[in-house]
XYZ file of C-alpha atoms in Angstrom:
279
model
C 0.000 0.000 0.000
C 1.665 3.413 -0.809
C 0.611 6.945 -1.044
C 1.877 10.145 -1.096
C 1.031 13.525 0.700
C 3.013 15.944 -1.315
C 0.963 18.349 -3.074
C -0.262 17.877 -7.211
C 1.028 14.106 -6.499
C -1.897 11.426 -6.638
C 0.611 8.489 -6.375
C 3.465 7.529 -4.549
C 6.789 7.725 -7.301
C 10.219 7.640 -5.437
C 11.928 10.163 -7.987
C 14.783 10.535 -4.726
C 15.854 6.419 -4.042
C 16.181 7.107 -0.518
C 12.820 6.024 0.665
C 13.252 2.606 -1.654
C 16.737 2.182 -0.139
C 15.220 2.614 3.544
C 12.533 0.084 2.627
C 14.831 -2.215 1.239
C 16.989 -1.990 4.392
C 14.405 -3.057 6.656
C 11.990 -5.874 4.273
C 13.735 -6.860 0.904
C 13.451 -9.984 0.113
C 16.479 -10.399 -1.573
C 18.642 -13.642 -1.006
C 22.014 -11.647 -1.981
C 20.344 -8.587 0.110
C 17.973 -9.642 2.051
C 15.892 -7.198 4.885
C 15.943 -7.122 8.359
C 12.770 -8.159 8.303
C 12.177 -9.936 5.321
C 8.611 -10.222 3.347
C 7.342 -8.199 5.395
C 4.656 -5.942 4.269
C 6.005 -2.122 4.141
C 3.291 0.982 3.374
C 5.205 3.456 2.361
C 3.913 7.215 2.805
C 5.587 9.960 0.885
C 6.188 13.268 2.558
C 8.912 14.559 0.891
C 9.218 15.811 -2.059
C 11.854 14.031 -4.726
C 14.801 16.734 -3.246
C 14.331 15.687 0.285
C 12.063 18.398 1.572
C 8.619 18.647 2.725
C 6.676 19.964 5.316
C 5.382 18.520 9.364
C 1.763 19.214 8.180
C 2.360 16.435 5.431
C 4.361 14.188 8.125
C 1.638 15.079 10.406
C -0.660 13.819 8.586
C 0.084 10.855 7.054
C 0.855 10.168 10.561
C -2.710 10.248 11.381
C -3.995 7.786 8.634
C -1.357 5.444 10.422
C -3.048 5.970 13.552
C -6.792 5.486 11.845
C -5.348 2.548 10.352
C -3.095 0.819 13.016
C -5.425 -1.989 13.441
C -6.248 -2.591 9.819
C -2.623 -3.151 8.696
C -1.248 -4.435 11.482
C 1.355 -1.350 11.982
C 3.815 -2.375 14.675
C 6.588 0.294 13.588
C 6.666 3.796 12.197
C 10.348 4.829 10.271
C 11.146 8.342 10.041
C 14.470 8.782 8.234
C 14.194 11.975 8.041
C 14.574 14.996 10.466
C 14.665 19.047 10.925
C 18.571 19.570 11.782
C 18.414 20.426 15.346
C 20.472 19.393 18.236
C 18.130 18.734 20.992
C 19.375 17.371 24.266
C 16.088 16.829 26.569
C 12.954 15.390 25.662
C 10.312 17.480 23.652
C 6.834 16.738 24.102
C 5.410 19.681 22.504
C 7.045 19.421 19.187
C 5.415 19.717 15.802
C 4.313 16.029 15.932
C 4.226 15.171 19.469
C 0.336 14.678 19.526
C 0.903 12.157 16.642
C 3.751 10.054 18.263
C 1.787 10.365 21.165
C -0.861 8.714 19.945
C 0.849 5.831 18.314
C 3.203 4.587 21.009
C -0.721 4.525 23.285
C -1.666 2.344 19.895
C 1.408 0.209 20.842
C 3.198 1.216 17.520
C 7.096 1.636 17.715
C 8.188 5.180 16.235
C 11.554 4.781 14.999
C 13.567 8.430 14.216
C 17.349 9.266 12.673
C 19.130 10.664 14.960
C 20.768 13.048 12.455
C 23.657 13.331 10.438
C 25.254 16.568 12.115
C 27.463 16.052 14.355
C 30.732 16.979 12.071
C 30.934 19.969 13.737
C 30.707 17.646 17.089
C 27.434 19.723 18.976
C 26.110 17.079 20.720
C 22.114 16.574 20.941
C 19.486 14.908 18.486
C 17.217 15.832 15.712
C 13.542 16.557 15.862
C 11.639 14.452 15.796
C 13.713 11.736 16.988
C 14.094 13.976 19.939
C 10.363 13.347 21.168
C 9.411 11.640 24.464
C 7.262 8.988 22.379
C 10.102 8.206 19.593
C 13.183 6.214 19.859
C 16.449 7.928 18.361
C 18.738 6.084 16.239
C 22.359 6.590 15.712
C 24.826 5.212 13.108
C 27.985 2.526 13.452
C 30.330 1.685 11.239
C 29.562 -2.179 10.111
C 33.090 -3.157 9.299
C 36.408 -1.789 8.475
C 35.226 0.082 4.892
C 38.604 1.983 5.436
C 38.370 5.743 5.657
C 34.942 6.953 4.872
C 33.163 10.388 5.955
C 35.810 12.069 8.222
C 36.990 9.028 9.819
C 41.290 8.074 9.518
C 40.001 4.579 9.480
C 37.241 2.429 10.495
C 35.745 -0.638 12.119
C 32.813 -2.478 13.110
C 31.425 -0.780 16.502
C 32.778 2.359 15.672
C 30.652 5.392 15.624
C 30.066 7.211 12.383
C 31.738 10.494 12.607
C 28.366 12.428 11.625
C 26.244 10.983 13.434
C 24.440 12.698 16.072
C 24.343 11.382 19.880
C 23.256 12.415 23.444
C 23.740 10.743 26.508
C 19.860 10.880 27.890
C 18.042 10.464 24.300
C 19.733 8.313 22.103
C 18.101 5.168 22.285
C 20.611 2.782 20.608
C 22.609 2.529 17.709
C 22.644 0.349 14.429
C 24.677 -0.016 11.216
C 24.060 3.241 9.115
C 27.705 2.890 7.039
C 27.529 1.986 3.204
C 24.586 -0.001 3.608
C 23.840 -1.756 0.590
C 19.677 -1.851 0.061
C 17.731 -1.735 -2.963
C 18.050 1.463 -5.329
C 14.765 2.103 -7.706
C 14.969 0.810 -10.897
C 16.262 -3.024 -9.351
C 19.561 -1.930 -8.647
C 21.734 -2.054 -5.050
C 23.463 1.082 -4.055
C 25.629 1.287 -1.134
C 24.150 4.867 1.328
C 24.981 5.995 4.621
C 23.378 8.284 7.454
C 21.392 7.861 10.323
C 18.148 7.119 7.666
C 19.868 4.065 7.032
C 20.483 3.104 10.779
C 16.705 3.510 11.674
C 15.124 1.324 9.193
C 17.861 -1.844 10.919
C 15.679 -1.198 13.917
C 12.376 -0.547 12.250
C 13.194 -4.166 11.032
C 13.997 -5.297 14.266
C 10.922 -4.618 15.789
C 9.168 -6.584 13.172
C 10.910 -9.266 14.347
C 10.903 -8.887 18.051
C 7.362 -8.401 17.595
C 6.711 -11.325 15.646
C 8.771 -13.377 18.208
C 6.814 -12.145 20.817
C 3.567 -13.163 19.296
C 4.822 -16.620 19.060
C 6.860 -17.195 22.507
C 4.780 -14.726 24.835
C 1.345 -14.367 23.279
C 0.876 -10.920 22.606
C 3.064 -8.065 21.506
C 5.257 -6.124 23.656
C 4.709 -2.118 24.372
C 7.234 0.148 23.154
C 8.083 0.874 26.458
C 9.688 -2.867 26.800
C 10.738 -2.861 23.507
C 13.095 0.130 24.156
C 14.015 -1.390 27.276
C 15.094 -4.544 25.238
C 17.097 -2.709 22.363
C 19.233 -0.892 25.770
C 19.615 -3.729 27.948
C 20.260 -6.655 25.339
C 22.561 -3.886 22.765
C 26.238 -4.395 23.486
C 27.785 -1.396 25.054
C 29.954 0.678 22.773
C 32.212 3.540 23.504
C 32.394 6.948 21.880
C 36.090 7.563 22.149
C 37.759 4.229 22.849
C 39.052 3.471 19.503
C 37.377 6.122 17.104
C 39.967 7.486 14.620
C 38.128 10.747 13.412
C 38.213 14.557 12.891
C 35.469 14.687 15.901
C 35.579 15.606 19.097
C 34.581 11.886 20.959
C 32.000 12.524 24.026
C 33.738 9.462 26.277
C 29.847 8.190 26.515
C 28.906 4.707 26.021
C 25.928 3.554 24.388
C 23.844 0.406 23.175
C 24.329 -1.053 19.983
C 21.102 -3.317 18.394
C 21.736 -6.950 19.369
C 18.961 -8.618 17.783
C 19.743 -12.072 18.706
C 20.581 -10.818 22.247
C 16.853 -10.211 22.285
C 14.954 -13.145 20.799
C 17.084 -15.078 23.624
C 16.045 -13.016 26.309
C 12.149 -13.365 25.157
C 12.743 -17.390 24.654
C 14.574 -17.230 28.956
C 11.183 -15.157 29.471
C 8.621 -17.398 28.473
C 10.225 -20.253 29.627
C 9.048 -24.332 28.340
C 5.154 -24.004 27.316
C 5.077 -20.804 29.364
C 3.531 -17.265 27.656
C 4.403 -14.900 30.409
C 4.916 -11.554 29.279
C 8.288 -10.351 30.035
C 8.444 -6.915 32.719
């Protein structure tokens, strides 16, 4: 299901590839490439425009056909890879789409934001609206050692990606956001990086955990336990400890996604034939 909210538009068209490239990310079914969470069934919602920009009314309100449709489609996660270039270090809850995020995390419905890609000039604090009470904010490791690559000397897995935006009391966790490679429109792959590639990982994720949940526990979890999950299962990583980059490392440590970390803790929570609901 698709649509789009940008104005003289009556159909969703990805003229930009990002949007394609964040839905490959989290669902393709690829066997070379596959998804986080393969087959699994993406609606994607255009709000901005084929150059990147657009407008909160538009987020806003395709935000609001989510939440009139959360039960019809199932929606257990919302990905926003995109964001308003801020540096926010506490928790807005009266920012320009609070009442929306609101509402879906009461629906049970994971929002998943970019952190931002800003921190080159190393101003510490997260974008808007990954910055909001109700939304998780994701930041962006390097995968593997792609060598030196967007201000970094050198690189390795665990290491965080020199523009990516962090804060010690809202970032929620990070994920691979490096040269991901993901579907490009027209059937290609094409290798992107930022925090909007980062986000969709753990859009994916909660698919899964979700899914798992379902099966081991009987019922989904809340976002509330879900975040508590993606901290307390991620493995710890350090911002400073062997980063090689033009930045000026904050010394903090954070969670990195550790999927599998997760489905074991859920399988230790419900136990032989038992559905109890973890927390």
């Amino acid at each position: 299901w698709s649509r789009s909210w940008i104005n003289g538009e009556s159909a969703f068209d990805d003229g930009n590839g990002h949007g394609t490239h964040v839905a490959g990310i989290i669902g393709s079914s690829d066997n070379t490439y596959p998804g986080i969470a393969s087959n699994v069934d993406i609606i994607s919602l255009k709000v901005l425009t084929d150059s990147g920009r657009g407008s909160f009314k538009g987020i806003n309100d395709a935000m609001e056909w989510c939440i009139e449709n959360a039960d019809k489609y199932n929606i257990v996660a919302l990905n926003m890879s995109l964001g308003d270039g801020t540096f926010s270090e506490s928790p807005l809850q009266d920012g320009y789409s609070s009442e929306q995020i609101a509402a879906l995390n009461n629906l049970g419905i994971c929002v998943v934001s970019a952190s931002g890609n800003g921190f080159y000039n190393s101003k510490v604090g997260v974008s808007y609206p990954s910055s909001d009470i109700n939304s998780y904010s994701v930041g962006a490791v390097f995968h593997s050692n792609v060598g030196r690559a967007y201000n970094a000397h050198t690189s390795d897995a665990d290491r965080l990606a020199p523009f990516s935006q962090r804060d010690d009391e809202l970032t929620t966790v990070f994920a691979p956001g490096v040269l991901i490679p993901a579907a490009a429109t027209g059937g290609d792959i094409v290798q992107l990086s930022g925090t909007s590639m980062a986000a969709p990982v753990v859009a994916g994720a909660i698919a899964v955990i979700q899914n798992a949940a379902l099966d081991l526990l009987g019922q989904r979890l809340s976002p509330a336990q879900i975040e508590d999950l993606l901290k307390s299962k991620g493995d710890t990583i350090n911002d400073g400890d062997d980063e090689d980059d033009t930045v000026d490392n904050t010394d903090l440590n954070f969670p990195r996604i550790n999927i599998e970390a997760i489905i074991e803790e859920l399988t230790n929570q419900a136990g032989p034939g038992s559905f109890k609901v973890p927390y």
